[in-house]
């Protein structure tokens, strides 16, 4: 059962991994770590999320917490609750000390899990592993107690986003939004209507945890078939993952990944400071450094959120579409909010395709996963790094960045090999200035990696 306690969240299969006993204990032992009185809980569209909600609440109540329940909401709205006083009838204004979003994110329907925030910061890494040890060694009976304070955070969130983007009133968008039957559909249409945005359509708006139309992961091309079909007549497309903390943005020519979107946003800021991950294109780092400051850091939404606060940068971004605005927002990955920042650029006449085509041309691969074991993956990276350092000159390596795995920089490109924090695989990605150089870098590093598998 230890495998459900991961680097960034808790995740597993309903009733197989996430049993009543385990989930109640998650609520109890987590509740003991939260110093304040109030905890906010909400959940995604999965069919078993309400069941997990009641089990988790029982544990939190046993720990002496007062649970405020927001019902079904996007993950971004759950994070949002940490930064706004909640005005509760009969109690008054309440600041919560932590929140839990029950979500399986972009995983298959049988999966679910918990994304946790304490004192406005992500609860992750060693803290989650330590919590897991306590839970697996804990011996406590937890009775059913589903008492909660129900709170309409949905309305607060819709009103806040609508007010933040009221200047977009009347925009003729000519766009399609794909909610993928996830929780973006809980809030999106009301915000669009409140603002007065015109000329759009919404696909698969109704939340349905069986995901009958396609899997809720817009990073996979096969899940964008309906979007591409809509783009035959629409100019822009937005697609959300299951819990609406990641976004895909496309026009009729290109699918813009999170790192490229970060550059577009930075272009429209004065002296921008942007954080991204080791998987991001070198083009983004080079171009942002011409107009501001770009920082390369570890992959993972919790890592980026934490550094974003520490460095007080404007935004952070992952290739996969987690984008975190500290500029005018709370430094959280909220894809619904990001969609409206993109619509701002559209209103201002920003030409995404032309700006993209101005960038230096590079060739890159998608992520390539190499199977290994939990026990071996970090040891392999350690051995690989030593080999590359020892043979740096002979291999023509200019620099090795080891903030997360090894990003090996050559004259005309780079290759990345890192251990996944959530699965027993190594992740590789390659980029170069020509297809020939790309193949060369990929071949060189893959052959070296094979020595250690």
PDB file of C-alpha atoms in Angstrom, residues 249-424:
ATOM      1  CA  UNK A 249      -4.218  25.568 -26.084  1.00  0.00           C
ATOM      2  CA  UNK A 250      -4.350  25.189 -29.862  1.00  0.00           C
ATOM      3  CA  UNK A 251      -5.100  27.221 -32.941  1.00  0.00           C
ATOM      4  CA  UNK A 252      -5.593  26.043 -36.510  1.00  0.00           C
ATOM      5  CA  UNK A 253      -1.827  25.678 -36.998  1.00  0.00           C
ATOM      6  CA  UNK A 254      -0.207  24.638 -33.716  1.00  0.00           C
ATOM      7  CA  UNK A 255      -0.645  22.958 -30.342  1.00  0.00           C
ATOM      8  CA  UNK A 256       1.238  25.242 -27.927  1.00  0.00           C
ATOM      9  CA  UNK A 257       2.836  23.374 -25.014  1.00  0.00           C
ATOM     10  CA  UNK A 258       3.096  24.875 -21.534  1.00  0.00           C
ATOM     11  CA  UNK A 259       6.683  26.077 -21.948  1.00  0.00           C
ATOM     12  CA  UNK A 260       5.832  27.979 -25.137  1.00  0.00           C
ATOM     13  CA  UNK A 261       2.752  29.486 -23.478  1.00  0.00           C
ATOM     14  CA  UNK A 262       5.046  30.665 -20.676  1.00  0.00           C
ATOM     15  CA  UNK A 263       7.129  32.510 -23.257  1.00  0.00           C
ATOM     16  CA  UNK A 264       4.027  34.118 -24.790  1.00  0.00           C
ATOM     17  CA  UNK A 265       2.927  35.374 -21.372  1.00  0.00           C
ATOM     18  CA  UNK A 266       6.461  36.586 -20.560  1.00  0.00           C
ATOM     19  CA  UNK A 267       6.552  38.542 -23.827  1.00  0.00           C
ATOM     20  CA  UNK A 268       3.663  40.584 -22.498  1.00  0.00           C
ATOM     21  CA  UNK A 269       5.269  41.374 -19.130  1.00  0.00           C
ATOM     22  CA  UNK A 270       7.884  43.906 -18.120  1.00  0.00           C
ATOM     23  CA  UNK A 271      11.135  42.289 -16.941  1.00  0.00           C
ATOM     24  CA  UNK A 272       9.493  38.876 -16.450  1.00  0.00           C
ATOM     25  CA  UNK A 273      10.744  36.202 -14.066  1.00  0.00           C
ATOM     26  CA  UNK A 274       9.673  32.720 -15.166  1.00  0.00           C
ATOM     27  CA  UNK A 275      10.343  29.279 -13.701  1.00  0.00           C
ATOM     28  CA  UNK A 276      10.077  26.094 -15.740  1.00  0.00           C
ATOM     29  CA  UNK A 277      11.243  22.498 -15.601  1.00  0.00           C
ATOM     30  CA  UNK A 278      14.140  20.475 -16.970  1.00  0.00           C
ATOM     31  CA  UNK A 279      11.912  19.075 -19.738  1.00  0.00           C
ATOM     32  CA  UNK A 280      11.211  22.514 -21.221  1.00  0.00           C
ATOM     33  CA  UNK A 281      12.641  23.678 -24.540  1.00  0.00           C
ATOM     34  CA  UNK A 282      15.932  25.591 -24.431  1.00  0.00           C
ATOM     35  CA  UNK A 283      14.338  28.137 -26.754  1.00  0.00           C
ATOM     36  CA  UNK A 284      12.043  29.297 -23.951  1.00  0.00           C
ATOM     37  CA  UNK A 285      14.936  29.808 -21.524  1.00  0.00           C
ATOM     38  CA  UNK A 286      17.085  31.610 -24.092  1.00  0.00           C
ATOM     39  CA  UNK A 287      14.315  33.928 -25.281  1.00  0.00           C
ATOM     40  CA  UNK A 288      13.013  34.823 -21.826  1.00  0.00           C
ATOM     41  CA  UNK A 289      16.553  35.546 -20.630  1.00  0.00           C
ATOM     42  CA  UNK A 290      16.754  38.227 -23.348  1.00  0.00           C
ATOM     43  CA  UNK A 291      13.852  40.140 -21.778  1.00  0.00           C
ATOM     44  CA  UNK A 292      13.974  39.005 -18.140  1.00  0.00           C
ATOM     45  CA  UNK A 293      15.003  35.996 -16.098  1.00  0.00           C
ATOM     46  CA  UNK A 294      14.284  32.282 -16.605  1.00  0.00           C
ATOM     47  CA  UNK A 295      14.992  29.642 -13.960  1.00  0.00           C
ATOM     48  CA  UNK A 296      15.280  25.905 -14.679  1.00  0.00           C
ATOM     49  CA  UNK A 297      13.999  23.671 -11.884  1.00  0.00           C
ATOM     50  CA  UNK A 298      12.664  20.238 -11.002  1.00  0.00           C
ATOM     51  CA  UNK A 299       9.627  18.769 -12.713  1.00  0.00           C
ATOM     52  CA  UNK A 300       6.467  18.605 -10.596  1.00  0.00           C
ATOM     53  CA  UNK A 301       3.676  21.033  -9.786  1.00  0.00           C
ATOM     54  CA  UNK A 302       4.528  21.055  -6.068  1.00  0.00           C
ATOM     55  CA  UNK A 303       8.198  21.829  -6.740  1.00  0.00           C
ATOM     56  CA  UNK A 304       7.380  24.704  -9.072  1.00  0.00           C
ATOM     57  CA  UNK A 305       4.740  26.217  -6.788  1.00  0.00           C
ATOM     58  CA  UNK A 306       7.158  26.188  -3.866  1.00  0.00           C
ATOM     59  CA  UNK A 307      10.010  27.847  -5.798  1.00  0.00           C
ATOM     60  CA  UNK A 308       7.600  30.357  -7.338  1.00  0.00           C
ATOM     61  CA  UNK A 309       6.742  31.626  -3.863  1.00  0.00           C
ATOM     62  CA  UNK A 310      10.374  31.611  -2.749  1.00  0.00           C
ATOM     63  CA  UNK A 311      11.670  33.528  -5.786  1.00  0.00           C
ATOM     64  CA  UNK A 312       8.539  35.680  -6.114  1.00  0.00           C
ATOM     65  CA  UNK A 313       8.553  35.195  -9.888  1.00  0.00           C
ATOM     66  CA  UNK A 314       5.679  36.131 -12.191  1.00  0.00           C
ATOM     67  CA  UNK A 315       4.792  32.636 -13.301  1.00  0.00           C
ATOM     68  CA  UNK A 316       5.913  29.049 -13.603  1.00  0.00           C
ATOM     69  CA  UNK A 317       5.060  26.433 -16.204  1.00  0.00           C
ATOM     70  CA  UNK A 318       5.399  22.758 -17.051  1.00  0.00           C
ATOM     71  CA  UNK A 319       5.415  21.417 -20.601  1.00  0.00           C
ATOM     72  CA  UNK A 320       2.323  19.351 -19.705  1.00  0.00           C
ATOM     73  CA  UNK A 321       0.186  22.464 -19.208  1.00  0.00           C
ATOM     74  CA  UNK A 322       0.415  23.168 -15.476  1.00  0.00           C
ATOM     75  CA  UNK A 323       0.774  26.972 -15.464  1.00  0.00           C
ATOM     76  CA  UNK A 324       1.033  28.966 -12.244  1.00  0.00           C
ATOM     77  CA  UNK A 325       0.435  32.714 -12.231  1.00  0.00           C
ATOM     78  CA  UNK A 326       1.901  34.661  -9.336  1.00  0.00           C
ATOM     79  CA  UNK A 327       1.252  37.811 -11.364  1.00  0.00           C
ATOM     80  CA  UNK A 328      -2.292  38.970 -10.439  1.00  0.00           C
ATOM     81  CA  UNK A 329      -3.120  35.562  -8.936  1.00  0.00           C
ATOM     82  CA  UNK A 330      -2.072  33.182  -6.162  1.00  0.00           C
ATOM     83  CA  UNK A 331       0.756  31.131  -7.688  1.00  0.00           C
ATOM     84  CA  UNK A 332      -1.462  28.078  -8.209  1.00  0.00           C
ATOM     85  CA  UNK A 333      -2.043  25.822 -11.202  1.00  0.00           C
ATOM     86  CA  UNK A 334      -5.567  26.698 -12.251  1.00  0.00           C
ATOM     87  CA  UNK A 335      -6.294  25.968 -15.908  1.00  0.00           C
ATOM     88  CA  UNK A 336      -9.612  27.833 -15.894  1.00  0.00           C
ATOM     89  CA  UNK A 337      -7.816  31.008 -14.814  1.00  0.00           C
ATOM     90  CA  UNK A 338      -5.079  30.400 -17.402  1.00  0.00           C
ATOM     91  CA  UNK A 339      -7.696  30.141 -20.163  1.00  0.00           C
ATOM     92  CA  UNK A 340      -8.788  33.707 -19.442  1.00  0.00           C
ATOM     93  CA  UNK A 341      -5.198  34.971 -19.429  1.00  0.00           C
ATOM     94  CA  UNK A 342      -4.937  33.479 -22.933  1.00  0.00           C
ATOM     95  CA  UNK A 343      -8.205  35.170 -23.946  1.00  0.00           C
ATOM     96  CA  UNK A 344      -6.652  38.469 -22.784  1.00  0.00           C
ATOM     97  CA  UNK A 345      -3.849  37.969 -25.302  1.00  0.00           C
ATOM     98  CA  UNK A 346      -6.398  37.164 -28.008  1.00  0.00           C
ATOM     99  CA  UNK A 347      -8.284  40.383 -27.226  1.00  0.00           C
ATOM    100  CA  UNK A 348      -5.028  42.354 -27.450  1.00  0.00           C
ATOM    101  CA  UNK A 349      -4.401  40.965 -30.946  1.00  0.00           C
ATOM    102  CA  UNK A 350      -1.507  38.705 -30.009  1.00  0.00           C
ATOM    103  CA  UNK A 351      -0.712  36.520 -33.036  1.00  0.00           C
ATOM    104  CA  UNK A 352       0.288  33.188 -31.537  1.00  0.00           C
ATOM    105  CA  UNK A 353       1.270  31.485 -34.788  1.00  0.00           C
ATOM    106  CA  UNK A 354       3.457  34.369 -35.992  1.00  0.00           C
ATOM    107  CA  UNK A 355       5.154  34.769 -32.615  1.00  0.00           C
ATOM    108  CA  UNK A 356       5.822  31.036 -32.523  1.00  0.00           C
ATOM    109  CA  UNK A 357       7.268  31.065 -36.026  1.00  0.00           C
ATOM    110  CA  UNK A 358       9.688  33.862 -35.054  1.00  0.00           C
ATOM    111  CA  UNK A 359      11.328  31.560 -32.491  1.00  0.00           C
ATOM    112  CA  UNK A 360      14.488  29.629 -33.433  1.00  0.00           C
ATOM    113  CA  UNK A 361      13.501  26.359 -35.101  1.00  0.00           C
ATOM    114  CA  UNK A 362      14.277  23.258 -33.068  1.00  0.00           C
ATOM    115  CA  UNK A 363      13.372  19.589 -33.342  1.00  0.00           C
ATOM    116  CA  UNK A 364      12.418  17.602 -30.295  1.00  0.00           C
ATOM    117  CA  UNK A 365      10.933  14.337 -29.152  1.00  0.00           C
ATOM    118  CA  UNK A 366       7.995  13.756 -26.870  1.00  0.00           C
ATOM    119  CA  UNK A 367       8.742  12.181 -23.512  1.00  0.00           C
ATOM    120  CA  UNK A 368      10.070   8.651 -23.970  1.00  0.00           C
ATOM    121  CA  UNK A 369       9.583   6.350 -20.982  1.00  0.00           C
ATOM    122  CA  UNK A 370      12.094   3.615 -20.164  1.00  0.00           C
ATOM    123  CA  UNK A 371      10.887   0.935 -17.748  1.00  0.00           C
ATOM    124  CA  UNK A 372      12.931   0.149 -14.657  1.00  0.00           C
ATOM    125  CA  UNK A 373      12.153  -0.435 -10.960  1.00  0.00           C
ATOM    126  CA  UNK A 374      11.545   1.854  -7.999  1.00  0.00           C
ATOM    127  CA  UNK A 375      14.704   0.476  -6.382  1.00  0.00           C
ATOM    128  CA  UNK A 376      16.946   1.046  -9.401  1.00  0.00           C
ATOM    129  CA  UNK A 377      15.744   4.286 -10.997  1.00  0.00           C
ATOM    130  CA  UNK A 378      17.625   6.821  -8.848  1.00  0.00           C
ATOM    131  CA  UNK A 379      20.733   4.615  -8.649  1.00  0.00           C
ATOM    132  CA  UNK A 380      20.831   4.501 -12.459  1.00  0.00           C
ATOM    133  CA  UNK A 381      20.731   8.309 -12.637  1.00  0.00           C
ATOM    134  CA  UNK A 382      23.584   8.547 -10.117  1.00  0.00           C
ATOM    135  CA  UNK A 383      25.792   6.151 -12.118  1.00  0.00           C
ATOM    136  CA  UNK A 384      24.850   7.828 -15.379  1.00  0.00           C
ATOM    137  CA  UNK A 385      25.771  11.263 -14.072  1.00  0.00           C
ATOM    138  CA  UNK A 386      29.210  10.061 -12.940  1.00  0.00           C
ATOM    139  CA  UNK A 387      29.873   8.424 -16.318  1.00  0.00           C
ATOM    140  CA  UNK A 388      28.888  11.589 -18.186  1.00  0.00           C
ATOM    141  CA  UNK A 389      31.036  13.790 -15.935  1.00  0.00           C
ATOM    142  CA  UNK A 390      34.025  11.468 -16.385  1.00  0.00           C
ATOM    143  CA  UNK A 391      33.609  11.446 -20.175  1.00  0.00           C
ATOM    144  CA  UNK A 392      32.443  15.024 -20.660  1.00  0.00           C
ATOM    145  CA  UNK A 393      35.214  16.130 -23.020  1.00  0.00           C
ATOM    146  CA  UNK A 394      35.184  13.028 -25.207  1.00  0.00           C
ATOM    147  CA  UNK A 395      31.427  13.191 -25.657  1.00  0.00           C
ATOM    148  CA  UNK A 396      31.463  16.904 -26.524  1.00  0.00           C
ATOM    149  CA  UNK A 397      29.316  17.855 -23.530  1.00  0.00           C
ATOM    150  CA  UNK A 398      29.227  21.596 -22.792  1.00  0.00           C
ATOM    151  CA  UNK A 399      27.328  21.404 -19.517  1.00  0.00           C
ATOM    152  CA  UNK A 400      25.408  18.993 -17.279  1.00  0.00           C
ATOM    153  CA  UNK A 401      22.413  20.342 -15.374  1.00  0.00           C
ATOM    154  CA  UNK A 402      21.590  18.031 -12.469  1.00  0.00           C
ATOM    155  CA  UNK A 403      18.727  19.843 -10.755  1.00  0.00           C
ATOM    156  CA  UNK A 404      16.449  16.903 -11.687  1.00  0.00           C
ATOM    157  CA  UNK A 405      18.140  13.907 -13.292  1.00  0.00           C
ATOM    158  CA  UNK A 406      20.674  14.927 -15.933  1.00  0.00           C
ATOM    159  CA  UNK A 407      20.066  17.448 -18.699  1.00  0.00           C
ATOM    160  CA  UNK A 408      23.084  17.057 -20.961  1.00  0.00           C
ATOM    161  CA  UNK A 409      23.818  20.123 -23.086  1.00  0.00           C
ATOM    162  CA  UNK A 410      25.747  19.765 -26.358  1.00  0.00           C
ATOM    163  CA  UNK A 411      26.745  22.396 -28.903  1.00  0.00           C
ATOM    164  CA  UNK A 412      23.574  21.948 -30.963  1.00  0.00           C
ATOM    165  CA  UNK A 413      21.049  20.475 -28.578  1.00  0.00           C
ATOM    166  CA  UNK A 414      20.374  18.625 -25.342  1.00  0.00           C
ATOM    167  CA  UNK A 415      19.090  15.394 -23.909  1.00  0.00           C
ATOM    168  CA  UNK A 416      17.363  14.721 -20.607  1.00  0.00           C
ATOM    169  CA  UNK A 417      17.282  11.550 -18.555  1.00  0.00           C
ATOM    170  CA  UNK A 418      15.450  11.734 -15.219  1.00  0.00           C
ATOM    171  CA  UNK A 419      13.735   9.352 -12.837  1.00  0.00           C
ATOM    172  CA  UNK A 420       9.975   9.734 -12.566  1.00  0.00           C
ATOM    173  CA  UNK A 421       8.908  10.617  -9.037  1.00  0.00           C
ATOM    174  CA  UNK A 422       5.605   8.790  -9.388  1.00  0.00           C
ATOM    175  CA  UNK A 423       6.209   5.644 -11.468  1.00  0.00           C
ATOM    176  CA  UNK A 424       9.017   3.061 -11.946  1.00  0.00           C
TER     177      UNK A 424
END
